[in-house]
Short mmCIF file of C-alpha atoms and ligand atoms in Angstrom, two decimals:
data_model
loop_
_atom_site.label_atom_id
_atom_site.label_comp_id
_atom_site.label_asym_id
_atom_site.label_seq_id
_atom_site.Cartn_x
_atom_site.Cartn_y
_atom_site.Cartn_z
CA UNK A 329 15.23 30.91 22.80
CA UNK A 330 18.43 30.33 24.77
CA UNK A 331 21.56 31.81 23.30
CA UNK A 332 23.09 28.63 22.56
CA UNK A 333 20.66 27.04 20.77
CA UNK A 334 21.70 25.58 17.50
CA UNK A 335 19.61 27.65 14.86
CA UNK A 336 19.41 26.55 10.74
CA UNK A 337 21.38 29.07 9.68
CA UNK A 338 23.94 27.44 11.55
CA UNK A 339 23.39 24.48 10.30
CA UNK A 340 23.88 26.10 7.12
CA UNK A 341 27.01 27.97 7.70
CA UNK A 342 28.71 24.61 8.45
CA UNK A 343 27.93 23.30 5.13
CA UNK A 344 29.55 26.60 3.32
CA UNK A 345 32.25 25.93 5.69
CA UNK A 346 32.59 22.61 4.76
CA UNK A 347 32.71 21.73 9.19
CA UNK A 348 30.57 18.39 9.56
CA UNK A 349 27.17 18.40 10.88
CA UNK A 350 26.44 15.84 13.49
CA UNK A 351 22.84 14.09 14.04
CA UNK A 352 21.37 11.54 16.50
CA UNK A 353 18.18 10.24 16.78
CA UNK A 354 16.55 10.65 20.46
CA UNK A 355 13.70 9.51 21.91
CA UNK A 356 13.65 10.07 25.79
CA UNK A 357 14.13 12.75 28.09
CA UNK A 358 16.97 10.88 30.20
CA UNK A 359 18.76 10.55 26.96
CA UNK A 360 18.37 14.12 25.19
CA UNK A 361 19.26 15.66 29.07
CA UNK A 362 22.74 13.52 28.38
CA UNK A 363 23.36 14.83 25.17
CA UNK A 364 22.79 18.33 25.95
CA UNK A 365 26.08 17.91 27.54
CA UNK A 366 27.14 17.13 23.74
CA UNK A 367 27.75 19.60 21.27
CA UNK A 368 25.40 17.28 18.90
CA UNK A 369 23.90 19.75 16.07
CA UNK A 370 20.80 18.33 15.63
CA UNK A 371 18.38 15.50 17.26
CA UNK A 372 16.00 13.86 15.43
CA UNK A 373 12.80 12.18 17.11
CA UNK A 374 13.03 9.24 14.32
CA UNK A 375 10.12 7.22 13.38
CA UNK A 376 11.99 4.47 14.38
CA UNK A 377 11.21 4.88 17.94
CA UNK A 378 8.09 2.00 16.14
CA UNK A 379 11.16 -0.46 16.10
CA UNK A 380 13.42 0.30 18.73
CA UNK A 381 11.14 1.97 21.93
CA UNK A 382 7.64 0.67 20.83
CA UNK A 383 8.74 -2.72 19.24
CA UNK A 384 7.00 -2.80 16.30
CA UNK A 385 8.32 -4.95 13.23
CA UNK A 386 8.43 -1.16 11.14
CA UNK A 387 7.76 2.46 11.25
CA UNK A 388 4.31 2.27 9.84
CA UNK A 389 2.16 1.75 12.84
CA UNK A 390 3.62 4.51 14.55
CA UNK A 391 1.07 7.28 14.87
CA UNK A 392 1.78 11.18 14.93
CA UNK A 393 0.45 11.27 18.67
CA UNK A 394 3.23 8.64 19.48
CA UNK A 395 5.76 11.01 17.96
CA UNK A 396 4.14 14.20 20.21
CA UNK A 397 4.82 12.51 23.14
CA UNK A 398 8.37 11.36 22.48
CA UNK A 399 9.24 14.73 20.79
CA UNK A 400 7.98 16.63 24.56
CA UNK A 401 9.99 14.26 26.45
CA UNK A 402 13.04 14.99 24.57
CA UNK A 403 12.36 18.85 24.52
CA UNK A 404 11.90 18.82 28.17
CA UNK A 405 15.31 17.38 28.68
CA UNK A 406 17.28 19.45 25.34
CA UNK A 407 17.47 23.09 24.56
CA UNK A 408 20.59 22.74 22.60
CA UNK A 409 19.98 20.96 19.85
CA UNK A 410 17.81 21.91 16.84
CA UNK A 411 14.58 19.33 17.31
CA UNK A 412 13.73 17.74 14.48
CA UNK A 413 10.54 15.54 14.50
CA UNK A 414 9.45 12.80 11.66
CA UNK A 415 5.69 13.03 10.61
CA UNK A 416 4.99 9.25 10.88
CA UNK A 417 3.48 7.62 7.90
CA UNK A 418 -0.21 8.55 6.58
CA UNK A 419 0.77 11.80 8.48
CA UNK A 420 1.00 13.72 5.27
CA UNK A 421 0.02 11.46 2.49
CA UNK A 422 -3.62 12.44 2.55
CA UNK A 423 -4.02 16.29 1.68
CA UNK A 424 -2.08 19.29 2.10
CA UNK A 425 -4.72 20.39 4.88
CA UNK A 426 -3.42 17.05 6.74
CA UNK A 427 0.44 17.26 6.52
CA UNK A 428 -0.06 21.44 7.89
CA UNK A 429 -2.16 20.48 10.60
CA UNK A 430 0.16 17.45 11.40
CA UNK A 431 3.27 19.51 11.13
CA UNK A 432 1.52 22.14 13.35
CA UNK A 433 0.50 19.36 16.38
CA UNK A 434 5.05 18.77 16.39
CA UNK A 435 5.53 22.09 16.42
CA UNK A 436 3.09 23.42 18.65
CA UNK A 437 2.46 20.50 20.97
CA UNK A 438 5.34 18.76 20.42
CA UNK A 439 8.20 21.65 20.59
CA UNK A 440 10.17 20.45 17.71
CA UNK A 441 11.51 23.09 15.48
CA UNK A 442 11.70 21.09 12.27
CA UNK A 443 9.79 18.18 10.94
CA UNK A 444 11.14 15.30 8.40
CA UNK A 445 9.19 13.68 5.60
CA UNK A 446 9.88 10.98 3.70
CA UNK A 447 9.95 11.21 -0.42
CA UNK A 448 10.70 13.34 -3.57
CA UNK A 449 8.65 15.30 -6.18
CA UNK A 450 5.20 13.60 -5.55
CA UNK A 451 5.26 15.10 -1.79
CA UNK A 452 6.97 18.71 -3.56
CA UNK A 453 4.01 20.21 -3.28
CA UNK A 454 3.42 19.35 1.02
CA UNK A 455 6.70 20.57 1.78
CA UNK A 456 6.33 23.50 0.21
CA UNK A 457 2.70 24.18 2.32
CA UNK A 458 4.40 23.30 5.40
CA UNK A 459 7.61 25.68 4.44
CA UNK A 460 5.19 28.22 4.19
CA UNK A 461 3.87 28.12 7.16
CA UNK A 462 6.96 28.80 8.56
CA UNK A 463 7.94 25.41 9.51
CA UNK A 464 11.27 24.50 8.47
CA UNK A 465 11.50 20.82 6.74
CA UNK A 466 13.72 18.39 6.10
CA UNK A 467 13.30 15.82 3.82
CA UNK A 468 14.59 12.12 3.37
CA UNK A 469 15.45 10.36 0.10
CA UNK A 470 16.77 6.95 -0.85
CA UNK A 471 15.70 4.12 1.61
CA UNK A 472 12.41 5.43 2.97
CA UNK A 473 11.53 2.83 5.66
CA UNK A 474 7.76 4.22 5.35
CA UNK A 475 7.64 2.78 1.85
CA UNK A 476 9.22 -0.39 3.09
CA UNK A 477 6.03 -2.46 1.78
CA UNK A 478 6.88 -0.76 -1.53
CA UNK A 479 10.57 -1.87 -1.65
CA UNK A 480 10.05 -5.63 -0.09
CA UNK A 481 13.10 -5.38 2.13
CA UNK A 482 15.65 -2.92 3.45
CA UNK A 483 18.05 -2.66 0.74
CA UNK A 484 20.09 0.12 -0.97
CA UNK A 485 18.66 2.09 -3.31
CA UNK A 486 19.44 3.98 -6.46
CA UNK A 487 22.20 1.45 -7.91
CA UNK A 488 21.37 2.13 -11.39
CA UNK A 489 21.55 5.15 -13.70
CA UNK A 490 17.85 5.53 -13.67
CA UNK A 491 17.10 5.65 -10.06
CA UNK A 492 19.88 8.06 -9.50
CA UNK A 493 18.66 10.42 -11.91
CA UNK A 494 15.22 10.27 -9.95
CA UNK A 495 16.89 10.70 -6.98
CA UNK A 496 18.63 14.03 -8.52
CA UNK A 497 15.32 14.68 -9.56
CA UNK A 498 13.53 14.31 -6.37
CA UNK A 499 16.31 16.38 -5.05
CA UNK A 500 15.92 18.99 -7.06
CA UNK A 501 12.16 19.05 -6.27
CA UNK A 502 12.46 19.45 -2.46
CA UNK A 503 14.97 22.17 -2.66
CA UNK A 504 12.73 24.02 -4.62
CA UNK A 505 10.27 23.66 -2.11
CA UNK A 506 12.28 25.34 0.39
CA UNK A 507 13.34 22.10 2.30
CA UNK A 508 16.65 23.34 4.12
CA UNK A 509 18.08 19.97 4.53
CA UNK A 510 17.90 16.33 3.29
CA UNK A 511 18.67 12.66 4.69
CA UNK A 512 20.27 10.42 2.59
CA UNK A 513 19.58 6.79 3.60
CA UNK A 514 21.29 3.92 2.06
CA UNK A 515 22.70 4.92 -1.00
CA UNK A 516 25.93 4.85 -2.69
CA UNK A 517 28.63 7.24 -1.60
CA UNK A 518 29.45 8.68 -4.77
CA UNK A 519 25.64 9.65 -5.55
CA UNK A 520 25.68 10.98 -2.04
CA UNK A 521 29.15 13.20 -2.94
CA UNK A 522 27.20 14.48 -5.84
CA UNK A 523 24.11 15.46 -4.00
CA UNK A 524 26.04 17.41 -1.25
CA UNK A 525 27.74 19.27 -3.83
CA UNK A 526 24.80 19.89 -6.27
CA UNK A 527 22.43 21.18 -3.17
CA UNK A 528 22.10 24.33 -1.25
CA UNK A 529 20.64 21.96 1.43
CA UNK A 530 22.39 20.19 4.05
CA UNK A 531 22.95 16.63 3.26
CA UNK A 532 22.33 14.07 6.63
CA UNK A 533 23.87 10.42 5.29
CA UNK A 534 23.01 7.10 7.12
CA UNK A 535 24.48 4.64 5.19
CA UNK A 536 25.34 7.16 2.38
CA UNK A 537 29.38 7.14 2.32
CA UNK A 538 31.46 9.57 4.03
CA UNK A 539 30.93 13.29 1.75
CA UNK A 540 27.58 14.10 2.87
CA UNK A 541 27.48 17.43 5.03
CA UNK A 542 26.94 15.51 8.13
CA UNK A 543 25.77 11.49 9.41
CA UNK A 544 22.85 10.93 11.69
CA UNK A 545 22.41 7.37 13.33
CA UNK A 546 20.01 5.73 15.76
CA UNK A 547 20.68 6.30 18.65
CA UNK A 548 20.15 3.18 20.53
CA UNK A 549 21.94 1.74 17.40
CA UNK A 550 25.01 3.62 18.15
CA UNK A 551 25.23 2.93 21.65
CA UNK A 552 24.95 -0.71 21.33
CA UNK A 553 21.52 -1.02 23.12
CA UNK A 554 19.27 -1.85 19.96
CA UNK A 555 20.10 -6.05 19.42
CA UNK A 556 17.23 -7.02 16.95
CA UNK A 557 19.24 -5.86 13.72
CA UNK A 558 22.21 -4.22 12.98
CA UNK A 559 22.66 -2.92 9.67
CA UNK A 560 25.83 -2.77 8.01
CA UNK A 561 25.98 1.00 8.00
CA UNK A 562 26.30 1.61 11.87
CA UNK A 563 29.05 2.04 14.03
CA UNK A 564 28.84 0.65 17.21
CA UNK A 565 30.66 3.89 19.81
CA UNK A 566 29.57 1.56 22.71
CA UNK A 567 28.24 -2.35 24.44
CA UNK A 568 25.26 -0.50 26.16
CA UNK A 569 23.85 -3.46 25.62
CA UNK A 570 26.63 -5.81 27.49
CA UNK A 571 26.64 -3.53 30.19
CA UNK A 572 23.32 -3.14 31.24
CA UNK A 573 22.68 -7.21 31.44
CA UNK A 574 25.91 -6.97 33.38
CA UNK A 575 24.94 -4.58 35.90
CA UNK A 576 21.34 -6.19 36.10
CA UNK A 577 22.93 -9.62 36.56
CA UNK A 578 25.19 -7.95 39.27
CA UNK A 579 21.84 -6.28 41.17
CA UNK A 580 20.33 -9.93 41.65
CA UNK A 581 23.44 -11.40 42.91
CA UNK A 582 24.06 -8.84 45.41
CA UNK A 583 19.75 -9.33 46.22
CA UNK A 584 20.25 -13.22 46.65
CA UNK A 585 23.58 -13.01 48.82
CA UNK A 586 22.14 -9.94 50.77
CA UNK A 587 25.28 -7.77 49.77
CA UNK A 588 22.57 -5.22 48.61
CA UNK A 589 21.05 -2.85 50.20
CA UNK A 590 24.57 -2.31 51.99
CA UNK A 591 25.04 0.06 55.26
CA UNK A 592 25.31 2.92 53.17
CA UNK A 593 21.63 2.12 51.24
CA UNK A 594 19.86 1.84 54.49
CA UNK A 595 18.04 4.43 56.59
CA UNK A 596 18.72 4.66 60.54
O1 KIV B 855 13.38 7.40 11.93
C1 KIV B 855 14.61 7.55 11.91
O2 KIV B 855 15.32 7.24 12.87
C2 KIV B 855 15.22 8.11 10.72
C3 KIV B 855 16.72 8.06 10.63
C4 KIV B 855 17.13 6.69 10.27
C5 KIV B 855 17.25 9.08 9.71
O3 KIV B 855 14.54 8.55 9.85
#
């Protein structure tokens, strides 16, 4: 391990310290390379590389294969951040035999140091096989786009009194399992205050108000390069999006008024 590798227990510490953690998603190795030049905490190999990279309508045709391949490219270009990698959905639902050997393939093949699952107390007793075999988890409550068939829309969750006390519950449930941090994903900021001070774990919020322990985003959200849908939760840092079509825009010109390839592009 490199000595300035971002480890859990420093993920930890900057919860007791009350210091903000910072999360991205990342999919690429062009992209992780730039933010090893970050001092990003953590980078998560989302399951919503289905939408944004592979163009899929959700998350749930996105297979754990997909997510080795993305998780190695993004290794090969970090060794900063901690590497967290989502099992995709039907990844773990099956057995307990499944979500091990699935968690295994990220870690082993895919050099991710964490893995993310979506759910509460009825997935308790996977995270707590996976914990075991010394694979560090993370898990993610509250608007779980794998259950998006389930919900009928992306929408915020736990509004009333008896979803939050689930969500408390389900809480509850995957600290006991040894899960070392959660995502919080579209729920209302003062359930998320209460979560982050009720558990040991570190709380990620997307869409989750401003006390969790830290905020993760998608990436290509962030960076104004994802178009299709924007929800109301993200913060656009930059027109990635703008610029690109302007500099592509710019190539052609220069192609159809032979201003490109200029002197200095062209071998003597
Ligand atoms: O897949 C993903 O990008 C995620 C984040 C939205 C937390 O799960």
């Amino acid at each position: 391990m490199i000595a300035n590798k971002k480890t859990i227990s420093q993920i930890l510490a900057k919860k007791a310290q009350g210091a903000k953690i910072s999360m991205l998603t990342c999919y690429d190795y062009s992209m992780a390379k730039l933010l090893s030049n970050t001092d990003i905490d953590m980078l998560l190999i989302g399951d919503s590389l289905g939408n944004v990279k592979l163009g899929f309508e959700n998350t749930l045709p996105v297979t754990i294969d997909n997510m080795i391949y993305h998780a190695q490219a993004v290794k090969r270009g970090n060794n900063k951040a901690l590497i967290v990698c989502d099992m995709p959905f039907m990844s773990y639902e099956i057995s307990i035999e499944d979500a091990l050997k699935n968690a295994g393939r990220l870690i082993k093949e895919g050099g991710a140091n964490a893995v993310k699952l979506e759910g509460g107390a009825e997935i308790a007793d996977r995270i707590a096989a996976i914990v075991a075999a010394k694979i560090p988890v993370q898990g993610h409550l509250g608007l779980t786009p794998q259950a998006i068939n389930q919900f009928g829309g992306f929408k915020v969750q736990a509004k009333e009194k008896d979803d939050q006390d689930k969500l408390m519950e389900d809480v509850n449930a995957l600290e006991k399992a040894g899960a070392f941090s959660v995502v919080l994903e579209a729920v209302p900021q003062d359930l998320a205050a209460k979560v982050s001070k009720e558990t040991k774990m570190a709380v990620i919020g997307i869409g989750a108000g401003k006390y969790c322990d830290g905020q993760v985003l998608v990436l290509d959200d962030m960076l104004g390069i994802f178009e299709d849908f924007t929800p109301k939760f993200v913060k656009k840092y930059a027109d990635l999006a703008g610029t690109i079509k302007k500099a592509v825009n710019q190539y052609i010109e220069d192609i159809s008024n032979a201003t490109f390839p200029a002197e200095e592009n062209i071998y003597k």
